[in-house]
CSV table of N, CA and C in Angstrom, one decimal:
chain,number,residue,atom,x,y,z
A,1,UNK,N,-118.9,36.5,122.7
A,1,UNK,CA,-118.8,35.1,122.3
A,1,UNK,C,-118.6,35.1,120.8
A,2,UNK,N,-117.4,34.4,120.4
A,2,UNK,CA,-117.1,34.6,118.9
A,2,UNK,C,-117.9,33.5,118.7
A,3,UNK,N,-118.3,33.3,117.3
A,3,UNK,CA,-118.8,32.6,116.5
A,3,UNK,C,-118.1,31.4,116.0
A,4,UNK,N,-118.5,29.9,116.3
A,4,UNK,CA,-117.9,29.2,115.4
A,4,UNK,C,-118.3,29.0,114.1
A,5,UNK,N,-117.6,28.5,113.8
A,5,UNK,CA,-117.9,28.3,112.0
A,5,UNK,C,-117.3,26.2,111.9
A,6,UNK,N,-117.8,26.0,110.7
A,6,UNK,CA,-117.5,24.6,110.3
A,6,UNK,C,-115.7,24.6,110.1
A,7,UNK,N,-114.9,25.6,109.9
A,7,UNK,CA,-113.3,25.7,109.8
A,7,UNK,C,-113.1,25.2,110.9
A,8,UNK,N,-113.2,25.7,112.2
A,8,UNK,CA,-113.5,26.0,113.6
A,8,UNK,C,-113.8,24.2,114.2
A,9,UNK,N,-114.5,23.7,113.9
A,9,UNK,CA,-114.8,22.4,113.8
A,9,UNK,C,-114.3,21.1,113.3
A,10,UNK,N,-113.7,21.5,111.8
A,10,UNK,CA,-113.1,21.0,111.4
A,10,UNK,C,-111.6,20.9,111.4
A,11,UNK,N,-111.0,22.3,112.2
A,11,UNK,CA,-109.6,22.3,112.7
A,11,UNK,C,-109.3,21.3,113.7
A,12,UNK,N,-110.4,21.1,114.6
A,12,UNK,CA,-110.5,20.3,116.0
A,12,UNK,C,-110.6,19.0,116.1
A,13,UNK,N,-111.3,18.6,114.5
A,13,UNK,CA,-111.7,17.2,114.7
A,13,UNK,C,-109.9,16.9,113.7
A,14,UNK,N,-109.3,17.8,113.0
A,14,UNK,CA,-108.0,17.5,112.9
A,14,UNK,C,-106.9,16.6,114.0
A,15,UNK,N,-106.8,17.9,115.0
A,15,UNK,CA,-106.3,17.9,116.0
A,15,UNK,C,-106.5,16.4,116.6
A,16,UNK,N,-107.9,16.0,116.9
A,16,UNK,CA,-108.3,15.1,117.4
A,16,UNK,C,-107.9,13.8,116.5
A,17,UNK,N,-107.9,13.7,115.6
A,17,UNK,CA,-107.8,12.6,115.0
A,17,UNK,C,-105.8,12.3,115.1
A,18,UNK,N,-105.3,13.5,114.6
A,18,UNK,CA,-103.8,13.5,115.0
A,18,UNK,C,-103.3,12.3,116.7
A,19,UNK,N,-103.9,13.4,117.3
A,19,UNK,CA,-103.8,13.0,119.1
A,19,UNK,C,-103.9,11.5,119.2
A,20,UNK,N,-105.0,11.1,118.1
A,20,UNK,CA,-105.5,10.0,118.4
A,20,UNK,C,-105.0,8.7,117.2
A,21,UNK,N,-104.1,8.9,116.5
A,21,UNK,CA,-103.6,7.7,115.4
A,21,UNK,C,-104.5,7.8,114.6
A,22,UNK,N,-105.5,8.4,114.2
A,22,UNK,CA,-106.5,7.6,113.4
A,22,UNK,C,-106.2,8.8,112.0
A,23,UNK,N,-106.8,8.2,111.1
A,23,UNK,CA,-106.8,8.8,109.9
A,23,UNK,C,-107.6,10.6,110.0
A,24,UNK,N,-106.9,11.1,109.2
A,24,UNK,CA,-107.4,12.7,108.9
A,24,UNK,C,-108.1,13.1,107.9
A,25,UNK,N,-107.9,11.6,107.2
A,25,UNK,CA,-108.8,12.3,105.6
A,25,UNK,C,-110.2,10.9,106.5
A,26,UNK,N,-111.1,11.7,105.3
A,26,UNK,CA,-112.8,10.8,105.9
A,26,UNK,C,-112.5,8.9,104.3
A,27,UNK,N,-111.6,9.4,103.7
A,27,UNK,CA,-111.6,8.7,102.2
A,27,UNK,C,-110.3,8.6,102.1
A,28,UNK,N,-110.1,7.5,100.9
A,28,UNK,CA,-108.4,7.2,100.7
A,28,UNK,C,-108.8,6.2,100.1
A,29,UNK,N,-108.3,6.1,98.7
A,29,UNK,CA,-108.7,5.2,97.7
A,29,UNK,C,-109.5,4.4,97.3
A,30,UNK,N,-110.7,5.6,97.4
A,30,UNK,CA,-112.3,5.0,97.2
A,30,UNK,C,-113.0,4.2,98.3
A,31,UNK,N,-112.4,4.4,99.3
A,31,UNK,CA,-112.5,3.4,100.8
A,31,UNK,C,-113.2,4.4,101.9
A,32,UNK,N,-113.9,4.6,103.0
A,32,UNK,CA,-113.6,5.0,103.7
A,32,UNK,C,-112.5,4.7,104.9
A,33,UNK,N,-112.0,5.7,105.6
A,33,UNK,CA,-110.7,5.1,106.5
A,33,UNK,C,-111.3,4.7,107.8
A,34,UNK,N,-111.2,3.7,108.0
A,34,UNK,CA,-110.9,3.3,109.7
A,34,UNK,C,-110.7,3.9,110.3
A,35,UNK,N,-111.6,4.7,111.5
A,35,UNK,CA,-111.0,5.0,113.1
A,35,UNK,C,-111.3,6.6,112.8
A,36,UNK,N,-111.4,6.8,111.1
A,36,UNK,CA,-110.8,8.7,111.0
A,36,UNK,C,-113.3,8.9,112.4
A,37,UNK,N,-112.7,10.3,113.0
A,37,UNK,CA,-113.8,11.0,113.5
A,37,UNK,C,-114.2,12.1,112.3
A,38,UNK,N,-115.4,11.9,112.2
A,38,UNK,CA,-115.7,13.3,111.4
A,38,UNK,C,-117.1,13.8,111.6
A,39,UNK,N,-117.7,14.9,111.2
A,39,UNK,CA,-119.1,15.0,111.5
A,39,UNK,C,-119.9,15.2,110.4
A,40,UNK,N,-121.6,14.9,110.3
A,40,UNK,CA,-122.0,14.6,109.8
A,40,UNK,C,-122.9,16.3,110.0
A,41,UNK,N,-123.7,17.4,109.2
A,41,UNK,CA,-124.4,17.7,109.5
A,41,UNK,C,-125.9,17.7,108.8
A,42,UNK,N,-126.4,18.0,109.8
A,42,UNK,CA,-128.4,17.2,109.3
A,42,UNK,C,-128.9,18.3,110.0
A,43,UNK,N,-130.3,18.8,109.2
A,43,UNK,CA,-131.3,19.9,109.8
A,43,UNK,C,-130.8,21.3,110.9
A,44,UNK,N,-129.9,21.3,110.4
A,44,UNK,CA,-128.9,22.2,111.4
A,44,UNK,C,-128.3,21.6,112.6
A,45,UNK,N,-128.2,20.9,112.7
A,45,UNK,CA,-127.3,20.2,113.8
A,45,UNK,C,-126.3,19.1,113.3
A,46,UNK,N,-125.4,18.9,114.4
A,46,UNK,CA,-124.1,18.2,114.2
A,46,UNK,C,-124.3,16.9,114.6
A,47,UNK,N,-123.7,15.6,113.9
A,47,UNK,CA,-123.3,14.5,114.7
A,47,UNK,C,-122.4,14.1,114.9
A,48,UNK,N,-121.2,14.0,115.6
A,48,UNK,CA,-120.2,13.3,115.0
A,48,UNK,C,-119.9,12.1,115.7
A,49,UNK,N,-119.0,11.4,114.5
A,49,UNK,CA,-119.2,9.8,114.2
A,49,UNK,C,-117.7,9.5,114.2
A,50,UNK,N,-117.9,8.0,114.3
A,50,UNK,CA,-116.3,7.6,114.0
A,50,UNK,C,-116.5,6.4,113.0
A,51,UNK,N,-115.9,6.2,112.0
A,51,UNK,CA,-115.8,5.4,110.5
A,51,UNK,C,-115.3,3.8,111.2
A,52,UNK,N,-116.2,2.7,111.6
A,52,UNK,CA,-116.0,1.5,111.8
A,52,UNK,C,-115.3,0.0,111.3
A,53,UNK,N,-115.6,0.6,109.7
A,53,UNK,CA,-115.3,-0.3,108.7
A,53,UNK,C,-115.1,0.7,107.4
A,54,UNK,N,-114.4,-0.5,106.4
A,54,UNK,CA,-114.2,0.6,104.9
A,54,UNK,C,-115.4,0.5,104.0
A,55,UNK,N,-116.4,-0.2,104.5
A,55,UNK,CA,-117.6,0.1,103.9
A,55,UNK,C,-118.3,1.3,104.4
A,56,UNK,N,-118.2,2.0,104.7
A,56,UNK,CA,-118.6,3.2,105.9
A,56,UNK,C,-119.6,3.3,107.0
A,57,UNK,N,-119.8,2.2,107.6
A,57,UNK,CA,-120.2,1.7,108.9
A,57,UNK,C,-119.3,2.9,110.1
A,58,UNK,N,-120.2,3.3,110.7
A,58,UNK,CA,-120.1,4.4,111.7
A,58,UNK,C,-120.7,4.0,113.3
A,59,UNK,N,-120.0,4.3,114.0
A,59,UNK,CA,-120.9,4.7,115.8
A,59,UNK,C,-120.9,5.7,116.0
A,60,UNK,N,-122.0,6.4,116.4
A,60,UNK,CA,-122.1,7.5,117.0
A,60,UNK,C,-121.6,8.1,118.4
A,61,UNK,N,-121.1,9.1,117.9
A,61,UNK,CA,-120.5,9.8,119.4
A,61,UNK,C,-121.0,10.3,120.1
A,62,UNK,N,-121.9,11.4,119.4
A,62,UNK,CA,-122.3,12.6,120.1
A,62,UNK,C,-123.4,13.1,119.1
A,63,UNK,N,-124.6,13.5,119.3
A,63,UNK,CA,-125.4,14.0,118.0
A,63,UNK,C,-126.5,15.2,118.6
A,64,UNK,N,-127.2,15.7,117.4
A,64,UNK,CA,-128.1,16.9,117.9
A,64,UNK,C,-126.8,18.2,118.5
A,65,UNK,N,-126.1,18.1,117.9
A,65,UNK,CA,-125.4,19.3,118.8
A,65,UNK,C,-125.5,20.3,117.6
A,66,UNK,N,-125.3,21.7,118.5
A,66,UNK,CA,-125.0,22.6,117.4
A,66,UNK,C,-123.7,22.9,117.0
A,67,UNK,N,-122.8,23.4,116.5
A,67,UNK,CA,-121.5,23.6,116.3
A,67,UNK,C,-121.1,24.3,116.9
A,68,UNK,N,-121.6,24.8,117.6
A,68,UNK,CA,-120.5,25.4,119.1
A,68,UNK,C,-120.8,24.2,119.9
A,69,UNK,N,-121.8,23.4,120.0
A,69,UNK,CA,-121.7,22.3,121.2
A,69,UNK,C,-120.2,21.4,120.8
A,70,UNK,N,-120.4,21.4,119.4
A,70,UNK,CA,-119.7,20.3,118.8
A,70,UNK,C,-118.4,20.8,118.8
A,71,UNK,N,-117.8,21.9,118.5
A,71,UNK,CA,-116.3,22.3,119.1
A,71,UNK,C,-116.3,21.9,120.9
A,72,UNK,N,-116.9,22.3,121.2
A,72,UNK,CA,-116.8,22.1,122.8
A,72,UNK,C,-116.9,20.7,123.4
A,73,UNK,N,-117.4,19.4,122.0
A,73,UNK,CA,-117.2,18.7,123.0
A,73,UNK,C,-116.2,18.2,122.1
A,74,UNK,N,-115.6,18.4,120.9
A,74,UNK,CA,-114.0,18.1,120.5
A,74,UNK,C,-113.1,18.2,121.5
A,75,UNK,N,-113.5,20.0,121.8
A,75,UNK,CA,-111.9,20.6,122.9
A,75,UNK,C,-112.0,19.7,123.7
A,76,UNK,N,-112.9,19.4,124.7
A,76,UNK,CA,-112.8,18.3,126.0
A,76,UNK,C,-112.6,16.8,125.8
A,77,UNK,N,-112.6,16.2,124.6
A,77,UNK,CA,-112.1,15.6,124.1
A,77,UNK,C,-111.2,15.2,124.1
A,78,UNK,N,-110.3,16.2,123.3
A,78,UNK,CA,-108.6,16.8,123.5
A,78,UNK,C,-108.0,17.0,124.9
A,79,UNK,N,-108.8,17.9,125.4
A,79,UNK,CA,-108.2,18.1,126.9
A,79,UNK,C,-108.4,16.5,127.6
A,80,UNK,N,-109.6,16.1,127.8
A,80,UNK,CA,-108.9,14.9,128.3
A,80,UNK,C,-107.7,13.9,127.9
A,81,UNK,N,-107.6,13.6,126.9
A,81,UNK,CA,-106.0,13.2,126.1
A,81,UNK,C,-104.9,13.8,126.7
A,82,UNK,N,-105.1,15.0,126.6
A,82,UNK,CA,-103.9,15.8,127.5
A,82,UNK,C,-104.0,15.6,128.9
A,83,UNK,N,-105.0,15.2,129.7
A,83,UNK,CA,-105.0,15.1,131.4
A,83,UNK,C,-104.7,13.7,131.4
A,84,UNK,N,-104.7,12.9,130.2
A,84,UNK,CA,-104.5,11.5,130.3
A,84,UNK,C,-103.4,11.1,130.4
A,85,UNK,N,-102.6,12.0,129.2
A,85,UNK,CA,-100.9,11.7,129.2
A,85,UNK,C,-100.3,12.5,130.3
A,86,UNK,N,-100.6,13.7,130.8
A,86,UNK,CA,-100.0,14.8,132.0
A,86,UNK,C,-99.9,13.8,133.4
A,87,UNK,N,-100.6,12.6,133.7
A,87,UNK,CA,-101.2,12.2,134.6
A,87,UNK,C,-100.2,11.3,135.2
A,88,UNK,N,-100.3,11.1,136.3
A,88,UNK,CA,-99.1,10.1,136.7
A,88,UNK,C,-99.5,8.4,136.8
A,89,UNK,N,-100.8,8.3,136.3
A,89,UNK,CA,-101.3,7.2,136.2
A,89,UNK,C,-101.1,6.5,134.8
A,90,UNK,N,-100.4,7.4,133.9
A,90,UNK,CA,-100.6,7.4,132.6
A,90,UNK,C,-99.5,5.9,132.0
């Protein structure tokens, strides 16, 4: 089992944010951005959030994970986006 790293994490929530219209950077002109996903980490564990307002008002997604939880639940994330558009319901 390779090792994730915060790169590894941070490639994913890329990906994710691309797939999904929302902003890539967490900031943009002293603002936070709307909609961008990014994670937060605290006491060794992950949370990640999505930016609600440009005051930086956030919901939580997913929290207590470790960073391999937290790639793993990006990738299924992604993959469902991909079963969403593949799908003939779509």
């Amino acid at each position: 089992m390779n090792r994730i790293t915060k790169k590894d994490v941070d490639f994913q929530l890329e990906r994710l944010n691309k797939l999904t219209n929302n902003p890539t950077s967490t900031w943009e002109n002293g603002k936070h951005t709307i909609g961008n996903i990014h994670t937060i980490g605290q006491y060794g564990y992950t949370t990640i959030m999505q930016t609600m307002n440009d005051g930086g008002g956030c919901t939580n997604l997913a929290s207590g994970l470790t960073k391999r939880e937290s790639y793993q639940w990006l990738r299924a994330a992604i993959a469902g986006i991909h079963l969403k558009e593949d799908s003939n319901n779509g």
